[in-house]
Amino acid sequence: MSNAKATIHRMQTGIPGLDEVLGGGLPEFSFNVIAGPPGCGKTTLAHQMMFALATPERPALYFTVLGESPLKMLRYQQQFEFFDNEKVNRSIHYINLADDMLTGDLGRVLARIIAEVEAFAPSLVFVDSFRSVILAGQGHDDGNGFISLQQFVQQLGILMTSWQATTFLIGEYFSDSEPSPVFTVADGLISLQQSAQRNSMVRKLEITKMRGQPSLPGLHTFRIDDSGVQVFAPPKVTATTAYSPALPITARLSMGVPGLDEMMCGGLPRGFSLLVAGPSGSGKSILAGEFLVEGARLGETGVIAAFEQRPTQSRGRRIAELIESGRIGVVDTRASTLSVDEVATLLIAEIARLKATRVVIDSLSGFELALAPTFREDFRESLSRMVSALATTGVTVLMTSELEDRYTELRFSPYGTAFLTDAIIVQRYIEMEGRLRRMMAVVKIRASNHSTELRLFHIDDDGIKIGQPLAGYEGLLSGSPTHSQSSAQYSKGLGDG
């Protein structure tokens, strides 16, 4: 007996993100079920795969049962970008089984499928909706020669495998507890679900079963738009190219703010993640914009995901020109059903497209509010996964965090995310001579020296300007200054700030 292993060819589905979730693609000659409630995207998913896979050498048969007629189905599927009218009746053929199904005789239905398969010799077979087959077969196993549903499914599975056809049964299954021989016979089970949450619709996909390969466990969000279905798998974390404690820091990036690089002992180490925390109006977004503009000045490209204001609205003419020229890419964050995995997927794709080296996420509080409610529950864990995945690309990441300035305590983020980042800059307000002034400090740069000085800074039309150290006021990070401190002492540290 030969010890050689059988080789299973995996086909690329043509659906972004799905091959990764499947574990490398769809096994050829497999017998699959696409299940889910009405309206969740089963037919669209099946059509997108069919149009991606079907060729004259690998034709497809699409059987419709008691659901939509082929004409009605085509009318709606034509609205998607993946639809190719030239493939219809050449590489793709539609067969209506409605008349055969009305008899309730599954043997007749099976015979019709066999006849069409023998006539067209397809490599891909779709039956939609298979739940209609189940309902039609119920109550007819009465000894009058009708085959049972279990016999129908088993014979169909055996025949399709012998014909070397990859088969898909599309059906409306509402719970895993529904007794059905389909789930036993199937090699793969792709389960779709959807839920309305406030004014948003959240769609998720799960590979419940996939024989012979390690699919990604859990629920994965997906979106349906004009291009079709896109699945958002958790970002892959590979061997990191970012800083390792065992390696020396060999390169630093300029922040684009005069004086700040000096406070950071030469700038932010390349590949690090930086959290800029501060209250509203303290200058976080402006600092993030300066970081990207400085990168462009040095010949680098960047990417920004802005969750509060559009980048061109909040960062002025320089950012707008860089976005227009393609030096800075923008991730669209306007959708109402975002997940962290979706944003991570979009960021990594834009990084790859531009070969970007700098990334800005502004801000984490806006990010959380942009998520559908169900994704906010595990925001911290998902964010940790995303930051780790971004680190594997080698980019340097700057994130901002909205912070309520309570003066009596020091926090860097309401999400407990400070530990995720390699460096922290905090911005605070302080009261001086009846006026609010801005103060900045470098709190942390992992495995690196940095200034511990507190610096006043101000913002003008040219950006952020950092002043002299606030000598003698190290306590400002943990509380507001006392009224007994003299204005002369404050002025001593003010400098050009």
Steps between C-alpha positions, in 0.01 A plus 500: 500500500639840403587743780459800271248757625214610278548856378196727538504798267364818658313740274510875554143620559545854368350640822743726689584351839305176456792283384694592814202413722452170315860405569650560156206475261214267414581128464435383144227233459365578847130485592409827675204666668451878514245552777329793663173691547330697218681812383838418655684479165503127414407541133737793452787303658425201274482714185820684577686170540338361186594797280855494638548126442298422186679479164422318172736226623339501846129568438236551768138388535270704724175320589215714633220330688196671653672822586589767247461424131824526298379816328421676827824379656707628208329837514628565850839330467578717196528797738827368645839573345597131495216417257624419149216477249725331243536195726124436511401214265868444420682416823192523724164334437179545703251213538156543659383195700170652611275264304690193619485619860123551496450124468672445834686208340865539595590210274370698202694807615818295534447349153463848351819619669685191373376560145612864500837414652558233237404746225722789613778317691539787752786543741284715729142424607273727707154411634301798632302479722563156640259562786225484239621148413472403867148641531388337175629162613334508841200272531563314177703207633180294517592175328383619158844481346613848601858515630564659839685826554793311650523276192476804275782683676727196520451411134550860391822526700637173360409590142651849517825364640517230232441765234778710657271797553529748784147534637318767701162462666356840592236483771317687774592325821394688809667297774765233542241282672302444179524129420640462149719241330649785297733601782631144537572449131648846442878543486469871567242714679512877458256659741383860454310712749382856534355716775354849511660714769342843536536653153766260372500152350783272614583195289726217618634181343621179664665193351316245712660209318771456237649154459870455443623850583530734800249781447508806725266449797242749617271758343640731234328818389421556135354778292290508183547802274504570125806279456331206675603323820817580692597297808715652773719238662699583815828662392778245482784546750822356360861528612526867584732735321450765768729561797608202708651558848795285393586736214641854520299793367669587172275767345274777623232699321460873533164608643491821298474722810811704587614411851298179526769286336742639758262398781491150349879483475500500122143422402266200510674164437396355166240224532376623839139581589436836670197607704432874516254558785334825595172687553291653223673785318844427641656445155502122454370504142738781406796300634378197302479713186851637551625142531358413158613824335855451627500149357395634159773765517753221550362299207284259701134416442236476772148378575237658724177365648310803633189426708398850599563754224592437140879542463464792258271684744709480815859510376509776244638551153822297533323177590236559231770544234682185612178298490417640155847412371483145640778548755255435784228232476167531680305208644125548466349498848152629416317163498255443786587132559876511538694235689861522619594214265352692206700813582817290546443333161451837328806647670728211408374504139569875472844457659584236241364711213702809590796321661426731791730537799287727723145435623268725702181392681309804624348438744438186707189653659359583156602152384294337775195716425523411129469128578170316492386444863582128498867571422550742788487223758843361406653824370809472716580144390434577133711814518789303649477256209496784249801680649697173497405440137604852399834444673567200276485728193788709637307830502525759775158566654368812676166472681320777682279456804242744633555556870297686758742723689408453867819661634510267800582177316704394200351264245608444142194325357152398617558157340808395695691497170813681619675167549449421129724782383877543505491874570263751664474877470254675728351845446337690787346836578638705787372827647749786498415855597131448428559333163503140379833398350596178326773274638669196345717221640655179372388237750645185346723373221565132543870406539610856428599813682274803471454836663291515816450875468159663491477744208248770429396522138267705285336456161506756221445498123830318452419219744628408846774708666665357812636731767750468781483247786273571792783482754390406849151380407536126459176460697295637212452153354311381805314816595440867427738768630425658836409866530800554727739447210608842379434634150872572476572128539249416226643763270849357548390181324277665240776609260364538146197281577 
